[in-house]
């Protein structure tokens, strides 16, 4: 039997934007997705607005997950990279919105970096998802 268990162990802080711990039990297939940025299929940055970039990143994530037979509900861990601390609140708003239908969002680590691969990229998200083994 395959199960993803999300929890916030007693003694750790909690927030609706992330879950502190995610456990994958049973035979699983892991999906490890490279960092996704706000570019279209032609590698053109979609906007210079952080909210629009965050939505574009999640759109790209969902495209990749669908190709693997997964959804956002299967994501167990994300790492979010932002080029400015000013982008924390808007990126969190988008994250909360994208995971609002889930009982608990995935675990997340948030990092502020000096820049991403291309000038103009403001946010990058990499992730791990888990689905039942085939």
Coordinates of N, CA and C in Angstrom, one line a residue:
X1 N 0.8 -1.2 0.0 CA 0.0 0.0 0.0 C 0.9 1.2 0.0
X2 N 0.5 2.2 -0.8 CA 1.2 3.5 -0.9 C 0.5 4.6 -0.2
X3 N 1.2 5.4 0.5 CA 0.6 6.5 1.3 C 1.6 7.7 1.4
X4 N 1.0 8.9 1.3 CA 1.8 10.1 1.6 C 1.2 10.6 2.9
X5 N 2.0 10.8 3.9 CA 1.6 11.3 5.2 C 2.2 12.6 5.5
X6 N 1.4 13.6 5.6 CA 1.9 15.0 5.9 C 1.6 15.3 7.4
X7 N 2.6 15.9 8.0 CA 2.3 16.3 9.4 C 3.2 17.5 9.8
X8 N 2.7 18.1 10.9 CA 3.5 19.2 11.6 C 3.7 18.7 13.0
X9 N 4.9 18.1 13.2 CA 5.2 17.6 14.5 C 5.1 18.6 15.6
X10 N 4.5 18.2 16.8 CA 4.4 19.1 17.9 C 5.7 19.7 18.3
X11 N 5.7 21.0 18.5 CA 6.9 21.7 18.8 C 7.5 22.5 17.7
X12 N 7.0 22.2 16.4 CA 7.5 23.0 15.3 C 6.4 24.0 14.9
X13 N 6.8 25.1 14.3 CA 5.8 26.1 13.9 C 5.0 25.6 12.7
X14 N 3.8 26.1 12.5 CA 2.9 25.7 11.4 C 2.5 26.9 10.6
X15 N 2.2 26.6 9.3 CA 1.7 27.7 8.4 C 0.9 27.0 7.3
X16 N 0.0 27.7 6.8 CA -0.9 27.0 5.8 C -0.1 26.9 4.4
X17 N 1.0 27.5 4.3 CA 1.8 27.5 3.0 C 2.7 26.3 2.9
X18 N 2.9 25.6 4.0 CA 3.8 24.4 3.9 C 3.5 23.4 5.0
X19 N 4.0 22.2 4.8 CA 3.9 21.2 5.8 C 5.3 20.9 6.3
X20 N 5.6 20.8 7.6 CA 6.9 20.6 8.1 C 7.5 19.2 7.7
X21 N 6.7 18.2 7.6 CA 7.3 16.8 7.3 C 6.3 16.1 6.4
X22 N 6.9 15.4 5.5 CA 6.1 14.5 4.6 C 6.8 13.2 4.5
X23 N 6.1 12.1 4.8 CA 6.6 10.8 4.7 C 5.9 10.0 3.6
X24 N 6.7 9.3 2.8 CA 6.2 8.4 1.8 C 6.4 7.0 2.2
X25 N 5.3 6.3 2.3 CA 5.3 4.9 2.8 C 4.8 4.0 1.7
X26 N 5.4 2.9 1.5 CA 5.0 1.9 0.5 C 5.8 2.0 -0.8
X27 N 5.5 1.1 -1.7 CA 6.2 1.2 -3.0 C 5.8 2.4 -3.8
X28 N 6.8 3.3 -4.0 CA 6.6 4.6 -4.7 C 7.5 4.8 -5.8
X29 N 7.1 5.6 -6.7 CA 7.9 6.1 -7.8 C 8.1 7.6 -7.6
X30 N 9.4 8.0 -7.4 CA 9.7 9.4 -7.2 C 9.9 10.1 -8.5
X31 N 9.4 11.3 -8.5 CA 9.5 12.2 -9.7 C 10.3 13.4 -9.2
X32 N 11.5 13.6 -9.8 CA 12.4 14.7 -9.3 C 12.4 15.7 -10.5
X33 N 11.9 16.8 -10.3 CA 11.7 17.8 -11.3 C 12.8 18.9 -11.2
X34 N 13.5 19.2 -12.3 CA 14.5 20.3 -12.3 C 13.7 21.6 -11.9
X35 N 14.5 22.6 -11.5 CA 14.0 23.9 -11.2 C 13.2 24.4 -12.4
X36 N 12.0 24.8 -12.1 CA 11.1 25.4 -13.2 C 11.1 26.9 -13.0
X37 N 11.2 27.6 -14.1 CA 11.2 29.1 -14.1 C 10.1 29.6 -15.0
X38 N 9.9 30.9 -15.0 CA 8.8 31.5 -15.7 C 9.1 31.7 -17.2
X39 N 9.3 30.6 -17.9 CA 9.5 30.8 -19.4 C 8.5 29.9 -20.1
X40 N 8.2 30.3 -21.4 CA 7.4 29.5 -22.2 C 8.2 28.4 -22.9
X41 N 7.5 27.7 -23.8 CA 8.2 26.6 -24.5 C 9.3 27.1 -25.4
X42 N 9.4 28.4 -25.7 CA 10.5 28.9 -26.5 C 11.6 29.5 -25.6
X43 N 11.5 29.3 -24.3 CA 12.5 29.8 -23.4 C 12.4 31.4 -23.3
X44 N 11.2 31.9 -23.4 CA 11.1 33.4 -23.3 C 10.4 33.6 -21.9
X45 N 11.0 34.6 -21.1 CA 10.4 34.9 -19.8 C 9.1 35.6 -20.1
X46 N 8.1 35.1 -19.3 CA 6.7 35.5 -19.6 C 6.3 36.9 -19.1
X47 N 7.0 37.4 -18.1 CA 6.6 38.7 -17.5 C 7.8 39.1 -16.6
X48 N 7.7 40.4 -16.2 CA 8.7 40.9 -15.2 C 8.0 41.1 -13.8
X49 N 6.7 40.6 -13.7 CA 5.9 40.7 -12.5 C 6.1 39.4 -11.7
X50 N 6.4 39.5 -10.4 CA 6.6 38.2 -9.6 C 5.4 37.4 -9.6
X51 N 4.2 37.9 -9.4 CA 3.0 37.1 -9.3 C 2.8 36.3 -10.6
X52 N 2.9 37.0 -11.8 CA 2.8 36.3 -13.1 C 3.9 35.3 -13.3
X53 N 5.1 35.6 -12.8 CA 6.2 34.6 -13.0 C 5.9 33.4 -12.1
X54 N 5.4 33.6 -10.9 CA 5.1 32.5 -10.0 C 4.0 31.6 -10.6
X55 N 2.9 32.2 -11.1 CA 1.9 31.4 -11.8 C 2.4 30.6 -13.0
X56 N 3.3 31.3 -13.7 CA 3.9 30.6 -14.9 C 4.8 29.4 -14.4
X57 N 5.5 29.6 -13.4 CA 6.3 28.5 -12.8 C 5.4 27.3 -12.5
X58 N 4.3 27.6 -11.7 CA 3.4 26.5 -11.4 C 2.7 25.9 -12.6
X59 N 2.4 26.7 -13.6 CA 1.9 26.2 -14.9 C 2.9 25.1 -15.5
X60 N 4.1 25.5 -15.5 CA 5.2 24.6 -16.0 C 5.3 23.3 -15.2
X61 N 5.2 23.5 -13.9 CA 5.3 22.4 -13.0 C 4.1 21.4 -13.2
X62 N 2.9 22.0 -13.4 CA 1.7 21.1 -13.7 C 1.9 20.4 -15.0
X63 N 2.4 21.1 -16.0 CA 2.7 20.4 -17.3 C 3.6 19.2 -17.1
X64 N 4.7 19.4 -16.4 CA 5.6 18.3 -16.2 C 5.0 17.1 -15.4
X65 N 4.3 17.5 -14.3 CA 3.6 16.5 -13.5 C 2.6 15.7 -14.3
X66 N 1.8 16.3 -15.1 CA 0.8 15.6 -15.9 C 1.5 14.6 -16.8
X67 N 2.7 15.0 -17.4 CA 3.4 14.1 -18.3 C 3.9 12.9 -17.5
X68 N 4.0 12.9 -16.2 CA 4.5 11.8 -15.4 C 3.3 11.1 -14.7
X69 N 2.1 11.6 -15.1 CA 0.9 11.0 -14.4 C 0.7 11.4 -13.0
X70 N 1.1 12.6 -12.7 CA 1.0 13.1 -11.3 C 0.3 14.5 -11.3
X71 N 0.0 15.0 -10.1 CA -0.6 16.3 -10.0 C 0.1 17.0 -8.8
X72 N -0.3 18.2 -8.5 CA 0.2 18.9 -7.4 C 0.0 18.2 -6.1
X73 N -1.1 17.4 -6.0 CA -1.4 16.6 -4.8 C -0.3 15.6 -4.5
X74 N 0.5 15.2 -5.5 CA 1.6 14.2 -5.3 C 2.9 14.8 -4.9
X75 N 3.0 16.2 -4.9 CA 4.2 16.8 -4.6 C 4.5 16.7 -3.1
X76 N 5.7 16.2 -2.7 CA 6.1 16.0 -1.3 C 7.1 17.1 -0.8
X77 N 7.9 17.7 -1.7 CA 8.9 18.6 -1.3 C 9.2 19.6 -2.5
X78 N 9.2 20.9 -2.1 CA 9.6 21.9 -3.1 C 10.8 22.7 -2.5
X79 N 11.6 23.3 -3.3 CA 12.6 24.3 -3.0 C 12.3 25.5 -3.8
X80 N 12.1 26.6 -3.2 CA 11.8 27.8 -3.9 C 12.9 28.8 -3.8
X81 N 13.4 29.3 -4.9 CA 14.5 30.3 -5.0 C 13.9 31.6 -5.5
X82 N 14.1 32.7 -4.8 CA 13.7 34.0 -5.1 C 14.9 34.9 -5.2
X83 N 14.8 35.9 -6.1 CA 16.0 36.8 -6.3 C 15.9 38.0 -5.4
X84 N 14.8 38.1 -4.6 CA 14.6 39.2 -3.7 C 13.7 38.8 -2.5
X85 N 14.0 39.3 -1.3 CA 13.1 39.1 -0.2 C 11.8 39.8 -0.4
X86 N 11.8 40.8 -1.3 CA 10.5 41.5 -1.6 C 9.5 40.6 -2.2
X87 N 9.9 39.5 -2.8 CA 9.0 38.5 -3.5 C 8.5 37.4 -2.6
X88 N 8.8 37.4 -1.3 CA 8.4 36.4 -0.4 C 6.8 36.4 -0.4
X89 N 6.2 37.5 0.0 CA 4.8 37.5 0.2 C 4.0 37.2 -1.1
X90 N 4.3 37.8 -2.2 CA 3.6 37.5 -3.4 C 3.7 36.1 -3.9
X91 N 4.9 35.5 -3.7 CA 5.1 34.1 -4.1 C 4.4 33.2 -3.2
X92 N 4.3 33.5 -1.9 CA 3.6 32.7 -0.9 C 2.1 32.7 -1.2
X93 N 1.6 33.9 -1.6 CA 0.2 34.0 -2.0 C -0.2 33.0 -3.2
X94 N 0.7 33.0 -4.2 CA 0.5 32.1 -5.3 C 0.6 30.7 -4.9
X95 N 1.6 30.4 -4.1 CA 1.7 29.0 -3.6 C 0.5 28.5 -2.8
X96 N 0.0 29.4 -1.9 CA -1.2 29.0 -1.1 C -2.4 28.8 -2.0
X97 N -2.5 29.6 -3.0 CA -3.6 29.5 -4.0 C -3.5 28.2 -4.8
X98 N -2.3 27.8 -5.2 CA -2.1 26.6 -6.0 C -2.4 25.4 -5.2
X99 N -2.1 25.4 -3.9 CA -2.3 24.2 -3.1 C -3.6 24.3 -2.2
X100 N -4.5 25.3 -2.5 CA -5.6 25.5 -1.6 C -6.6 24.3 -1.6
X101 N -6.6 23.4 -2.6 CA -7.6 22.3 -2.6 C -7.0 21.1 -1.8
X102 N -5.8 21.2 -1.4 CA -5.1 20.1 -0.7 C -5.4 20.3 0.8
X103 N -5.4 19.2 1.5 CA -5.6 19.2 3.0 C -4.3 19.8 3.6
X104 N -3.1 19.5 3.0 CA -1.9 20.0 3.5 C -1.0 20.2 2.3
X105 N -0.2 21.3 2.2 CA 0.7 21.6 1.1 C 2.0 20.8 1.3
X106 N 2.9 20.7 0.3 CA 4.1 20.0 0.5 C 5.1 20.7 1.4
X107 N 6.1 20.0 1.8 CA 7.2 20.6 2.6 C 7.9 21.6 1.6
X108 N 8.5 22.7 2.2 CA 9.2 23.7 1.3 C 10.4 24.3 2.0
X109 N 11.4 24.6 1.2 CA 12.5 25.4 1.7 C 12.5 26.6 0.8
X110 N 12.7 27.8 1.4 CA 12.7 29.0 0.6 C 14.1 29.7 0.8
X111 N 14.7 30.0 -0.4 CA 16.0 30.6 -0.4 C 16.0 31.9 -1.2
X112 N 16.7 32.9 -0.7 CA 16.9 34.1 -1.5 C 18.3 34.0 -2.1
X113 N 18.4 34.2 -3.4 CA 19.7 34.1 -4.1 C 20.0 35.3 -4.9
X114 N 21.2 35.5 -5.3 CA 21.6 36.8 -5.9 C 21.0 36.9 -7.4
X115 N 20.9 35.7 -8.0 CA 20.3 35.7 -9.4 C 20.0 34.3 -9.8
X116 N 19.2 34.1 -10.8 CA 18.9 32.8 -11.4 C 19.6 32.7 -12.7
X117 N 19.3 31.7 -13.5 CA 20.1 31.4 -14.7 C 20.1 32.5 -15.7
X118 N 19.0 33.2 -15.8 CA 18.9 34.3 -16.8 C 18.5 35.6 -16.1
X119 N 19.0 36.7 -16.6 CA 18.5 38.0 -16.1 C 17.0 38.1 -16.3
X120 N 16.3 38.6 -15.3 CA 14.9 38.7 -15.5 C 14.1 37.6 -14.8
X121 N 14.8 36.5 -14.6 CA 14.1 35.4 -13.8 C 14.1 35.7 -12.4
X122 N 12.9 35.7 -11.8 CA 12.7 36.2 -10.4 C 12.4 35.0 -9.4
X123 N 12.0 33.9 -9.9 CA 11.6 32.7 -9.1 C 11.9 31.4 -9.8
X124 N 12.3 30.5 -9.0 CA 12.5 29.1 -9.6 C 12.1 28.1 -8.5
X125 N 11.4 27.1 -8.9 CA 10.9 26.0 -8.0 C 11.3 24.7 -8.5
X126 N 12.0 23.9 -7.7 CA 12.3 22.5 -8.0 C 11.5 21.7 -7.0
X127 N 11.2 20.4 -7.4 CA 10.4 19.6 -6.5 C 10.6 18.1 -6.6
X128 N 10.1 17.4 -5.6 CA 10.0 16.0 -5.6 C 8.5 15.6 -5.4
X129 N 8.0 14.7 -6.3 CA 6.7 14.2 -6.1 C 6.8 12.7 -6.0
X130 N 5.7 12.1 -5.4 CA 5.7 10.6 -5.2 C 4.4 10.1 -5.6
X131 N 4.4 9.0 -6.4 CA 3.2 8.4 -6.9 C 3.4 6.9 -6.7
X132 N 2.3 6.1 -6.7 CA 2.4 4.6 -6.5 C 3.4 4.1 -7.6
X133 N 4.2 3.1 -7.2 CA 5.0 2.4 -8.1 C 4.2 1.7 -9.2
X134 N 4.7 1.6 -10.4 CA 3.9 0.9 -11.5 C 4.0 -0.5 -11.3

